[in-house]
Every structure is written in C-alpha cells, then in structure tokens.
mmCIF file of C-alpha atoms in Angstrom:
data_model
loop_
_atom_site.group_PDB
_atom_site.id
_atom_site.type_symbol
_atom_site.label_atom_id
_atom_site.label_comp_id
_atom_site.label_asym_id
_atom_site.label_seq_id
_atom_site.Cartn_x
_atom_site.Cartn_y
_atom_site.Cartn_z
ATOM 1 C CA UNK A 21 101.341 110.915 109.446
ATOM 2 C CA UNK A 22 102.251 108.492 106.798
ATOM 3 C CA UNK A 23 104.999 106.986 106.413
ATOM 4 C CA UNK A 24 106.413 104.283 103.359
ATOM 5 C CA UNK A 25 105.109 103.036 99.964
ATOM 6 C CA UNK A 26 101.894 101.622 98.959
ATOM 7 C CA UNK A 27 100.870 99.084 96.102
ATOM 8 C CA UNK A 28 97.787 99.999 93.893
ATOM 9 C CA UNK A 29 96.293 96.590 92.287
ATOM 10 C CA UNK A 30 96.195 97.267 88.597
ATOM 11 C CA UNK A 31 93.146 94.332 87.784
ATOM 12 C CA UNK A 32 90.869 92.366 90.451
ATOM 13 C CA UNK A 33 92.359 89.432 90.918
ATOM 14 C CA UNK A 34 95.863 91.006 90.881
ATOM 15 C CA UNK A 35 98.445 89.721 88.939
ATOM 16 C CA UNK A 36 99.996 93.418 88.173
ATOM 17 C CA UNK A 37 100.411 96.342 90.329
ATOM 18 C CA UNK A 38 102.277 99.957 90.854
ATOM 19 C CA UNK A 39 104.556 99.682 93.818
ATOM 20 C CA UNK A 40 106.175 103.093 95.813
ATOM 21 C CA UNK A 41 109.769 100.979 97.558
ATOM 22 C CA UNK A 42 109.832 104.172 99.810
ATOM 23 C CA UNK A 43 111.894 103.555 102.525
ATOM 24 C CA UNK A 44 109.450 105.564 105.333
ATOM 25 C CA UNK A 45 112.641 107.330 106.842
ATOM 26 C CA UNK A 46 110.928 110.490 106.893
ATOM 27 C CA UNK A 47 108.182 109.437 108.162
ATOM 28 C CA UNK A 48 109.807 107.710 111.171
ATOM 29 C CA UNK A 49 112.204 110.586 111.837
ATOM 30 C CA UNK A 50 109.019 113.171 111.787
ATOM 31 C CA UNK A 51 107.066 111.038 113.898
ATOM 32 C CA UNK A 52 109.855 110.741 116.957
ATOM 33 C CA UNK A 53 110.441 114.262 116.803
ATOM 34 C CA UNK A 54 106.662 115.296 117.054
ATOM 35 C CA UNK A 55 106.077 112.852 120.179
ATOM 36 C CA UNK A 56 109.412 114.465 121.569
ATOM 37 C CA UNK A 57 107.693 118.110 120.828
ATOM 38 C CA UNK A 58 105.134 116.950 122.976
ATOM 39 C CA UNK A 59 102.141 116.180 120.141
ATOM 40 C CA UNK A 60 100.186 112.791 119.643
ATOM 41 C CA UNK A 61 100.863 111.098 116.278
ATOM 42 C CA UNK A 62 98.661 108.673 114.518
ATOM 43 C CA UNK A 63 101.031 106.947 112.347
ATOM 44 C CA UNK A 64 100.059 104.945 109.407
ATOM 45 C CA UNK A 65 102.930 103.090 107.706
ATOM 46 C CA UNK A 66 103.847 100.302 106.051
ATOM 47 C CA UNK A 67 105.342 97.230 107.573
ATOM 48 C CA UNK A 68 108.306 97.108 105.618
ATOM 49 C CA UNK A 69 109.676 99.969 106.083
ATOM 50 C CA UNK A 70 111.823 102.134 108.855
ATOM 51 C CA UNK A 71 109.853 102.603 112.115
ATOM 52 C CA UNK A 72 109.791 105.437 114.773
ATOM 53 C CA UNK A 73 112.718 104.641 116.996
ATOM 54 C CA UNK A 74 114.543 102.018 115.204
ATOM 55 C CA UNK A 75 116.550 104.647 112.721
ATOM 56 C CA UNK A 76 120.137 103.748 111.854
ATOM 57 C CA UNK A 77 120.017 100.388 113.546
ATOM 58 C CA UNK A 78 121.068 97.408 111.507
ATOM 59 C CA UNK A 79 118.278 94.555 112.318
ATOM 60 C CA UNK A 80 120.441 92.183 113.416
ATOM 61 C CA UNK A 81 122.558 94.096 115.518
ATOM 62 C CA UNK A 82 119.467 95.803 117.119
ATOM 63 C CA UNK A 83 118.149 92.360 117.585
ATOM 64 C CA UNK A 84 121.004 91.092 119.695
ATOM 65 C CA UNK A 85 121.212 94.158 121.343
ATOM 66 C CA UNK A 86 117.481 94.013 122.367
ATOM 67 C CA UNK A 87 118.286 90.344 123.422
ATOM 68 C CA UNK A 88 121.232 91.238 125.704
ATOM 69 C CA UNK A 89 118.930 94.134 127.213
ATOM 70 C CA UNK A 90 116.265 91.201 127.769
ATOM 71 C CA UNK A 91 118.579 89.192 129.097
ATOM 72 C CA UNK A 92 119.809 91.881 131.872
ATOM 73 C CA UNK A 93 116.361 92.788 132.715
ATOM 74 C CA UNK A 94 115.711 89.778 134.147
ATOM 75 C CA UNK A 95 118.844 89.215 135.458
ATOM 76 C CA UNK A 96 119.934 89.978 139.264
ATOM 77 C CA UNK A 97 120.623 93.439 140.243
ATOM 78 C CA UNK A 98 119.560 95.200 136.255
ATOM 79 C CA UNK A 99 117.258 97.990 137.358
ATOM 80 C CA UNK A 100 120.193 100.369 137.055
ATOM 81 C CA UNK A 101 121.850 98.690 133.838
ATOM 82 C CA UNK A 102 122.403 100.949 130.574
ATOM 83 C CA UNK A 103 121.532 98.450 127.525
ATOM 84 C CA UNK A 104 122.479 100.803 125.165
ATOM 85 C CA UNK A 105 120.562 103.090 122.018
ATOM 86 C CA UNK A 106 117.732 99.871 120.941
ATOM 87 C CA UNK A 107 116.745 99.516 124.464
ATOM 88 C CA UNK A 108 116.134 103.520 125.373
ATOM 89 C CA UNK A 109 114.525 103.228 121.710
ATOM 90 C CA UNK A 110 112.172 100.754 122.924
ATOM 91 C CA UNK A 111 111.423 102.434 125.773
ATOM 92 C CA UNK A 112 110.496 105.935 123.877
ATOM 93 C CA UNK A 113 108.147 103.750 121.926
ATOM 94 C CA UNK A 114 106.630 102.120 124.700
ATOM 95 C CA UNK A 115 106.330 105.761 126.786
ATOM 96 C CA UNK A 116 104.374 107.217 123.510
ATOM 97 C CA UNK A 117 102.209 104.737 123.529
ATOM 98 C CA UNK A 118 101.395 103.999 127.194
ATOM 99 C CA UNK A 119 100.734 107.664 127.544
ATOM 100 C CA UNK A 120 98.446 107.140 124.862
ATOM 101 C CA UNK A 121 100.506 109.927 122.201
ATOM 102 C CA UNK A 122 100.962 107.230 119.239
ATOM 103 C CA UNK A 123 98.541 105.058 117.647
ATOM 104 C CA UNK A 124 100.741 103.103 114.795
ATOM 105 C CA UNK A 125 98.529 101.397 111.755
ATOM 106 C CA UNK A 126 99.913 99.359 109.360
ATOM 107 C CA UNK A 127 99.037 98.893 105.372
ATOM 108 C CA UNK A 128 99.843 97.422 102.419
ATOM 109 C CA UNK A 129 98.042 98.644 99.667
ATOM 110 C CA UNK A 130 96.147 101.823 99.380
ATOM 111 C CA UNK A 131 92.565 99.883 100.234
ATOM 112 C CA UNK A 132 94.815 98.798 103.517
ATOM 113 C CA UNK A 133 95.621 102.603 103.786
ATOM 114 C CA UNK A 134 91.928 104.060 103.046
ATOM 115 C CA UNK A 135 90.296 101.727 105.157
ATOM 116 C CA UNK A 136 92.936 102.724 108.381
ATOM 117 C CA UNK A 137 91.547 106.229 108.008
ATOM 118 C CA UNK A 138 87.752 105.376 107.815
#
C-alpha cells in the first residue's frame, strides 16, 4: 500500500521540484481495515502525512492523551484502566506489528519510494 505525496527533483542538485501535499488518509484508513480483515500490509508512506491508527486525532490532543495513558500505565493498580481511543490506537498498531502483519516504510521523494520497494 501507499499512502501520501511524493516530491520528484526537477535538476541534480535540487533547487526545484513537483510536490503531491496528499494528505495519505486513504491510505491510512485502507491499511487499518485490511489488518482488521485479517491480511498483512506493507505500508509505504510518507512521514508527513496521516498514519494507520491515528485518524481524526488532533496531535496535540492525542499527545496528551497518550501522555495521561503513560502516565496510568505505570501508575499503581492501571492494568484494568481505559485510556481512551489514542491508547487502544496504539495498541492496534503495536498488535499488527508484533504479530508481524505490518511492515511501515517511510519516503520522501520517489528515489526514497523506489528504493523501499527494491
């Protein structure tokens, strides 16, 4: 799967370049759903752009959120706490790739992206 733009140098030493701002929601939405159908997903997207699991999550709030979920985790007593939609997010992630069903690349430009599938 891929997933977000790419930028195509336009010279050598690159001053000038084509640039694709797309935002990789697709990519992240199709991605979650084939690991929750049960299939393995190579995923090759760039870092900039919405990731598998993160989808509708401001930054910052899912930042905090993650911290307070942290935070409980090590506190006493927070094996049966609920942290809320970032933390079970994490967690998905973390499943898929323990269980060895996504592989996640990132790229840059489209040598970034051609040499991720060699």
């Amino acid at each position: 799967m891929t997933s977000g733009g790419t930028t195509v140098p336009l010279e050598r030493r690159c001053v000038r370049f084509i640039d694709n701002f797309s935002s990789g929601t697709r990519g992240a939405l199709s991605t979650e759903r084939l690991l929750a159908g049960g299939y393995a997903v190579v995923l090759l997207t760039r870092a900039s752009t919405v990731q598998p699991f993160a989808m509708g999550l401001p930054s910052a709030e899912a930042f905090r959120e993650l911290a307070a979920a942290v935070g409980e985790a090590r506190g006493p007593g927070a094996a049966g706490t609920s942290a809320g939609p970032v933390w079970e997010a994490v967690r998905a992630g973390e499943r898929a790739r323990a269980e060895g069903r996504l592989l996640v690349e990132r790229f840059e430009t489209v040598s970034d992206y051609l040499h991720a599938l060699r």
